[in-house]
Amino acid sequence: MLLAFSLTLILCFIGFQYLREKQYKSDFLNAQLQMYNSHILELVEEDQSYEEYIATHAKPFEDLRISVITLSGDVIYDNMILVDSLDNHSHRPEVAAALKKGHGYHIGRQSTSDGREYFYSATKGKETIIRTAIPYSSTLRELLKADWNFLGIMIIISSVMSVVAYYATRRIGKTIERLNRFADKAKKGEAFDDNVPFPNDELGSISNHIIQLYAQWQQTIKDRDIAYEATLREEQEKMRIKRQLTNNINHELKTPVASIQVCLETLLSGINLSEDKRQELIERCYTNNERLRRLLTDVSLITRMEDGSALIGKEEVVVNDILCEIAIELAVMPDEERMTLHTDFNERVVINGNLSLIGSIFRNLVENAIAYSEGKNIYISLIANDDKECAIRFEDDGVGVEEKQLTRLFERFYRVDKGRSRQKGGTGLGLAIVKHAVQFHGGTIIASNRPNGGLRFDFTLRK
């Protein structure tokens, strides 16, 4: 379509240029004849012998025919044809134009007198009209012929410009076509997989910006969907954990409640019991009640960390002071329950956290070691300490656990030895509390077995 338009434009230009150049040359030739006509007209109006002048003086063109015509159209002189054979010339185009405008010319009209074609030019005077005519010979045709060298150059230039314009618009067309494909994919919500960059021009720059904005919008939608799915999974996981927690609590409550109920029913039945048996039942009720209290306390602590972490206050906590308190608590314990605490803190460690939760980390780890490790020593060491966080290692020299059980130690109500755990009065939430307390303070915790026996906990606390 562009090439057809360009070709049409070139042909129109060539035609116009040809007519324009022919008109220019005709006007130039007419101007020469008009000057000669004016000179002859001066001789006629001054009553000089114009016939002798025409016969003896050189003319601007060979075979120049000269006619003297009255304003009524009668020919009174012609240098080539007898005037008696000539009719009235008032209707001739060049004569009519001269009568109307003072001058006129006509190209290539065949003379009725001699049958030859002439180029006519007429000039009006006060009483007469001078008309000159040049035979339409090969010389005159050559003179009036258009300059094809110039037209050829213009054709070449126009062709080159058309080819350049074709490739330029073809490039724009391809960009628009790609934009159209992009718009179709965007309408369907599909990804635009054409990764070839657009041309480095205004349209290409706009196209690149549009596609980048669409890609960012698609990525935002994708991120939103991923975040929504993650939130949904998190909520579902929370609901699952809560259901599991509820079921586990229900299971854990059954045993102490049943035991308390049996003891109380026995005491209230009126059966004659010895003082020792009565005391045994009362102590069993107390033990199971204490177990219930610890269970409810631990569940409340975990729930508070999960649901109300933003409401838990923080302050500057000195970890060294907590370890000193634990050492004092261990010192007053019975010999059969006591373990020796070894600390290796070579500097003062201050955490911006919750005093109760940080204390629960160390106390639950100590209680877990005393209840299940069967060891004699506890080692707490400061591994690293900087402005952002500290790394702490807690170890015992007990029996450790099987490798397959290490990943489950922090699960709620998980027990390595369920029977022994209940005998010790454990709730099964101690290490779960430790994990939540560490995560609350922006850290992580890992459990592993010591090479020489015992259990090791490596954890970090952010400051």
XYZ file of C-alpha atoms in Angstrom:
463
model
C 0.000 0.000 0.000
C 2.863 2.354 0.865
C 4.732 1.497 -2.331
C 1.590 2.084 -4.406
C 1.077 5.434 -2.709
C 4.733 6.374 -3.284
C 4.547 5.364 -6.968
C 1.391 7.427 -7.459
C 3.050 10.388 -5.777
C 6.149 10.050 -7.990
C 4.070 9.840 -11.195
C 2.044 12.876 -10.187
C 5.223 14.777 -9.409
C 6.821 13.794 -12.724
C 3.700 14.812 -14.659
C 3.469 18.107 -12.825
C 7.177 18.790 -13.290
C 6.939 17.957 -17.000
C 4.001 20.337 -17.567
C 5.621 22.993 -15.403
C 8.902 22.832 -17.334
C 7.087 22.853 -20.684
C 5.078 25.864 -19.556
C 8.224 27.632 -18.439
C 9.958 27.028 -21.780
C 6.831 28.112 -23.659
C 6.652 31.299 -21.611
C 10.350 31.916 -22.238
C 9.930 31.402 -25.995
C 6.846 33.633 -25.997
C 8.779 36.340 -24.151
C 11.422 36.352 -26.903
C 8.772 36.579 -29.586
C 6.904 39.262 -27.639
C 10.050 41.416 -27.597
C 10.379 41.043 -31.384
C 6.639 41.719 -31.796
C 6.943 44.902 -29.739
C 9.814 46.105 -31.917
C 7.843 45.510 -35.123
C 4.775 47.117 -33.521
C 6.785 50.294 -32.840
C 7.786 50.470 -36.517
C 4.177 49.989 -37.591
C 2.809 52.638 -35.262
C 5.539 55.094 -36.276
C 4.669 54.576 -39.995
C 8.122 53.269 -40.753
C 8.836 50.687 -43.381
C 8.413 47.561 -41.312
C 8.294 45.393 -44.445
C 11.819 46.431 -45.409
C 13.010 45.899 -41.865
C 11.523 42.409 -41.766
C 13.068 41.544 -45.091
C 16.555 42.913 -44.392
C 17.196 42.349 -40.690
C 17.980 39.119 -38.872
C 15.152 37.392 -37.051
C 15.338 35.659 -33.634
C 14.382 32.324 -35.257
C 14.690 30.857 -38.737
C 11.546 30.535 -40.846
C 9.840 33.074 -38.618
C 6.416 33.951 -39.982
C 5.295 37.526 -39.271
C 1.745 38.796 -39.677
C 0.228 42.258 -39.194
C -3.449 42.051 -38.245
C -6.000 44.790 -37.668
C -8.034 44.898 -34.472
C -10.987 43.616 -36.482
C -9.014 40.478 -37.423
C -8.063 41.261 -41.041
C -4.519 40.337 -42.102
C -2.853 43.286 -43.858
C 0.657 41.781 -44.053
C 2.235 38.302 -43.986
C 5.842 37.668 -44.936
C 5.160 34.120 -46.220
C 1.581 33.905 -47.486
C -0.477 36.207 -49.700
C -2.899 38.189 -47.593
C -5.695 37.705 -50.144
C -5.785 34.027 -49.297
C -6.110 34.606 -45.590
C -9.430 34.821 -43.774
C -10.321 36.837 -40.717
C -8.040 35.950 -37.735
C -10.063 37.398 -34.885
C -11.104 33.906 -33.823
C -7.518 32.630 -33.591
C -6.698 31.787 -29.899
C -3.536 33.892 -29.742
C -5.258 36.852 -31.474
C -8.310 36.584 -29.227
C -6.052 36.520 -26.158
C -4.132 39.561 -27.426
C -7.362 41.469 -28.031
C -8.478 40.646 -24.507
C -5.243 40.873 -22.485
C -2.806 42.641 -24.816
C -0.763 39.530 -25.598
C -1.215 35.791 -26.049
C 0.312 32.633 -27.515
C -0.732 29.175 -28.660
C 1.299 25.983 -28.989
C 1.204 23.523 -31.877
C -1.819 24.630 -33.856
C -1.994 23.675 -37.517
C -2.284 26.631 -39.841
C -5.281 26.609 -42.184
C -3.227 28.527 -44.728
C -0.258 26.228 -45.337
C -1.113 23.163 -43.201
C 2.007 23.466 -41.030
C 2.049 23.481 -37.223
C 3.243 26.690 -35.574
C 4.003 28.196 -32.216
C 2.051 31.485 -32.282
C 2.680 34.662 -30.268
C 0.596 37.807 -30.660
C 1.044 41.360 -29.289
C -1.635 44.052 -29.438
C -0.893 47.660 -30.304
C -3.113 50.702 -30.616
C -4.481 49.839 -34.040
C -2.843 46.591 -35.042
C -1.743 43.209 -33.736
C 1.668 41.767 -34.536
C 1.703 37.964 -34.650
C 4.807 35.871 -35.066
C 4.858 32.112 -35.604
C 7.636 29.548 -35.478
C 7.150 26.319 -37.448
C 6.747 23.309 -35.195
C 9.945 21.672 -36.415
C 12.295 19.202 -34.716
C 14.309 22.173 -33.433
C 11.284 23.698 -31.724
C 10.224 20.326 -30.291
C 13.715 19.860 -28.917
C 13.553 23.331 -27.408
C 10.191 22.683 -25.730
C 11.047 19.122 -24.665
C 11.325 18.533 -20.908
C 14.752 18.028 -19.347
C 14.733 14.258 -18.752
C 18.072 14.389 -16.981
C 16.479 16.476 -14.261
C 13.370 14.286 -14.232
C 15.542 11.157 -14.070
C 17.400 12.499 -11.034
C 14.103 13.364 -9.384
C 12.795 9.842 -10.139
C 15.890 8.265 -8.560
C 15.694 10.509 -5.491
C 11.958 9.832 -5.109
C 12.522 6.074 -5.473
C 15.276 6.047 -2.863
C 13.098 8.100 -0.495
C 10.198 5.678 -1.092
C 12.379 2.660 -0.241
C 13.704 4.382 2.880
C 10.178 5.395 3.884
C 9.000 1.815 3.273
C 11.590 0.318 5.629
C 11.040 3.062 8.198
C 7.283 2.563 8.220
C 7.752 -1.209 8.062
C 9.734 -0.960 11.302
C 6.956 1.116 12.870
C 4.410 -1.339 11.497
C 6.187 -4.280 13.123
C 6.265 -2.420 16.438
C 2.539 -1.712 16.168
C 1.915 -5.347 15.219
C 3.811 -6.521 18.321
C 1.854 -4.060 20.433
C -1.337 -5.468 18.962
C -0.275 -9.014 19.935
C 0.607 -7.754 23.403
C -2.806 -6.066 23.745
C -4.525 -9.303 22.713
C -2.570 -11.306 25.305
C -3.134 -8.637 27.957
C -6.869 -8.775 27.238
C -6.789 -12.536 27.891
C -4.542 -12.112 30.955
C -1.746 -14.125 29.362
C 1.986 -13.518 29.758
C 3.743 -11.684 26.911
C 6.547 -14.125 26.036
C 8.186 -11.946 23.352
C 11.431 -10.962 25.090
C 12.974 -9.127 22.103
C 13.342 -5.426 23.045
C 11.473 -2.839 21.013
C 13.416 -0.397 18.763
C 15.220 2.479 20.443
C 12.794 5.194 19.353
C 9.821 7.055 20.837
C 7.275 4.346 19.964
C 9.666 1.618 21.103
C 10.320 3.414 24.387
C 6.583 3.786 25.035
C 6.053 0.116 24.121
C 8.809 -1.031 26.480
C 7.321 1.044 29.314
C 3.847 -0.409 28.702
C 5.140 -3.990 28.693
C 7.275 -3.373 31.796
C 4.263 -1.942 33.610
C 2.165 -4.930 32.525
C 4.916 -7.343 33.664
C 5.122 -5.554 37.023
C 1.337 -5.693 37.325
C 1.350 -9.407 36.506
C 4.138 -9.985 39.038
C 2.175 -8.038 41.636
C -0.892 -10.176 40.950
C 1.247 -13.303 41.138
C 2.878 -12.184 44.391
C -0.553 -11.320 45.785
C -1.877 -14.770 44.889
C 1.199 -16.448 46.376
C 0.885 -14.362 49.542
C -2.825 -15.163 49.729
C -2.165 -18.882 49.314
C 0.625 -18.719 51.903
C -1.660 -16.868 54.311
C -4.409 -19.379 53.650
C -2.035 -22.276 54.265
C -0.755 -20.558 57.387
C -4.288 -20.078 58.676
C -5.123 -23.678 57.868
C -1.951 -24.800 59.619
C -2.839 -22.693 62.643
C -6.304 -24.221 62.723
C -4.793 -27.693 62.401
C -2.330 -26.990 65.203
C -5.076 -25.585 67.386
C -7.235 -28.639 66.759
C -4.261 -30.835 67.460
C -3.495 -28.817 70.591
C -7.082 -29.093 71.743
C -7.075 -32.847 71.169
C -3.734 -33.231 72.916
C -4.837 -31.100 75.860
C -8.007 -33.143 76.100
C -5.921 -36.324 76.092
C -3.440 -34.951 78.634
C -6.226 -33.771 80.930
C -7.968 -37.093 81.023
C -5.335 -38.932 83.046
C -4.849 -36.439 85.933
C -8.559 -35.603 86.079
C -9.484 -39.278 86.199
C -6.874 -39.910 88.880
C -8.089 -36.966 91.003
C -11.699 -38.104 90.575
C -10.883 -41.652 91.709
C -8.974 -40.397 94.747
C -11.729 -37.972 95.746
C -14.462 -40.559 95.247
C -12.543 -42.984 97.468
C -12.087 -40.337 100.152
C -15.771 -39.341 99.985
C -17.135 -42.889 99.928
C -16.871 -43.312 103.677
C -14.698 -46.401 103.459
C -12.503 -46.878 106.477
C -8.992 -46.038 105.315
C -5.801 -45.996 107.265
C -4.139 -42.670 107.827
C -1.307 -43.638 105.523
C -3.695 -44.606 102.721
C -5.672 -41.395 103.143
C -2.447 -39.366 103.017
C -1.369 -41.247 99.886
C -4.649 -40.366 98.126
C -4.365 -36.719 99.119
C -0.787 -36.525 97.833
C -1.846 -38.175 94.578
C -4.576 -35.556 94.164
C -2.041 -32.792 94.811
C 0.451 -34.236 92.330
C -2.123 -34.524 89.575
C -3.471 -31.049 90.358
C 0.065 -29.660 90.100
C 0.423 -31.410 86.784
C -2.818 -29.781 85.583
C -1.642 -26.366 86.745
C 1.674 -26.679 84.865
C -0.160 -27.887 81.765
C -2.564 -24.931 81.791
C 0.306 -22.522 82.453
C 2.316 -23.909 79.525
C -0.679 -23.865 77.159
C -1.459 -20.289 78.174
C 2.153 -19.268 77.508
C 2.234 -20.830 74.033
C -1.146 -19.292 73.132
C 0.029 -15.886 74.306
C 3.166 -16.111 72.139
C 1.176 -17.205 69.061
C -1.823 -14.897 69.265
C -0.644 -11.943 71.281
C 3.069 -11.580 70.512
C 2.614 -7.860 69.792
C 1.252 -7.387 73.338
C 4.243 -9.039 75.038
C 6.476 -6.324 76.462
C 10.228 -6.092 75.915
C 13.012 -4.683 77.996
C 16.759 -5.011 78.398
C 17.455 -8.513 79.736
C 20.893 -9.555 81.029
C 21.332 -13.250 80.173
C 24.184 -13.598 82.700
C 21.778 -12.703 85.548
C 19.287 -15.393 84.459
C 22.057 -18.009 84.471
C 23.059 -16.940 87.981
C 19.463 -17.412 89.184
C 19.297 -20.881 87.595
C 22.598 -21.835 89.259
C 21.135 -20.828 92.644
C 17.933 -22.812 91.952
C 19.965 -25.922 91.061
C 22.073 -25.608 94.205
C 19.091 -26.026 96.537
C 17.568 -29.001 94.673
C 17.753 -32.515 96.209
C 20.909 -34.446 95.414
C 19.069 -37.071 93.348
C 17.617 -34.347 91.069
C 20.563 -32.016 91.009
C 22.865 -31.474 87.993
C 25.994 -29.394 88.014
C 25.816 -26.209 85.892
C 28.929 -25.118 83.960
C 28.748 -21.724 82.232
C 31.195 -20.204 79.797
C 30.079 -16.610 79.314
C 33.198 -14.473 78.890
C 31.242 -11.247 78.441
C 28.034 -9.585 79.455
C 25.121 -10.377 77.099
C 22.158 -7.971 76.952
C 19.018 -8.810 74.913
C 16.078 -6.521 74.127
C 13.409 -9.075 74.940
C 10.958 -10.461 77.467
C 12.514 -11.484 80.781
C 9.948 -14.231 81.481
C 10.283 -15.844 78.025
C 14.095 -15.778 77.977
C 14.060 -17.278 81.470
C 11.662 -19.993 80.255
C 14.150 -20.963 77.511
C 16.889 -21.842 79.973
C 14.600 -23.227 82.705
C 12.753 -25.569 80.338
C 16.035 -26.807 78.882
C 17.372 -27.407 82.422
C 14.175 -29.188 83.508
C 14.249 -31.317 80.330
C 17.896 -32.301 81.037
C 17.162 -33.156 84.708
C 14.037 -35.178 83.830
C 15.258 -37.175 80.821
C 19.020 -36.919 80.174
C 20.208 -39.124 83.084
C 23.347 -37.014 83.083
C 25.215 -35.160 85.791
C 26.393 -31.964 84.100
C 24.897 -29.080 82.144
C 27.088 -26.866 79.957
C 25.950 -23.426 78.750
C 28.412 -21.584 76.458
C 28.433 -18.286 74.592
C 29.473 -19.167 71.041
C 29.210 -15.724 69.391
C 28.113 -12.240 70.355
C 27.869 -9.072 68.252
C 25.672 -6.003 67.885
C 22.886 -7.924 66.100
C 22.587 -11.290 67.830
C 24.198 -13.797 70.142
C 24.643 -17.561 69.681
C 24.323 -19.856 72.740
C 24.913 -23.591 73.158
C 23.175 -25.700 75.818
C 24.465 -29.267 76.437
C 24.140 -32.142 78.864
C 26.231 -35.300 79.270
C 23.283 -37.691 79.347
C 22.130 -40.449 77.045
C 20.842 -38.271 74.211
C 18.084 -39.433 71.834
C 17.831 -41.373 68.590
C 18.638 -39.401 65.422
C 15.162 -39.954 63.954
C 13.600 -38.315 67.031
C 15.711 -35.127 66.956
C 13.451 -33.364 64.439
C 10.338 -34.036 66.573
C 11.657 -32.831 69.934
C 9.992 -29.412 69.557
C 6.560 -30.806 68.708
C 3.849 -30.199 71.271
C 3.181 -33.146 73.588
C 5.846 -35.218 71.859
C 7.659 -37.516 74.289
C 10.625 -39.737 73.639
C 9.499 -42.058 76.469
C 5.832 -41.333 77.160
C 5.579 -43.423 80.310
C 8.670 -41.935 81.926
C 7.577 -38.404 80.955
C 4.249 -38.745 82.734
C 5.933 -40.228 85.790
C 8.190 -37.185 85.910
C 5.131 -34.934 85.691
C 6.086 -33.351 82.370
C 3.465 -31.681 80.208
C 5.158 -32.361 76.847
C 5.230 -28.625 76.085
C 8.572 -27.611 77.516
C 10.656 -27.763 74.313
C 7.749 -26.339 72.276
C 7.803 -23.318 74.607
C 11.571 -23.073 74.122
C 11.187 -23.017 70.325
C 8.406 -20.390 70.412
C 10.360 -18.202 72.854
C 13.468 -18.346 70.643
C 11.411 -17.495 67.523
C 9.719 -14.645 69.396
C 13.199 -13.158 69.882
C 14.039 -13.531 66.159
C 16.251 -16.588 66.551
C 16.457 -20.236 65.519
C 17.165 -23.414 67.503
C 18.585 -26.777 66.437
C 18.851 -30.009 68.464
C 21.635 -32.546 67.960
C 23.504 -35.274 69.838
C 26.896 -34.548 71.334
C 29.776 -36.633 69.955
C 30.620 -37.860 73.487
C 27.011 -38.486 74.518
C 24.216 -36.217 75.614
C 21.943 -33.684 73.917
C 22.952 -30.322 72.430
C 20.783 -27.270 71.652
C 22.262 -24.433 69.539
C 20.114 -21.304 69.403
C 20.384 -17.608 68.608
C 18.700 -14.523 70.090
C 18.509 -11.237 68.198
C 19.284 -8.095 70.136
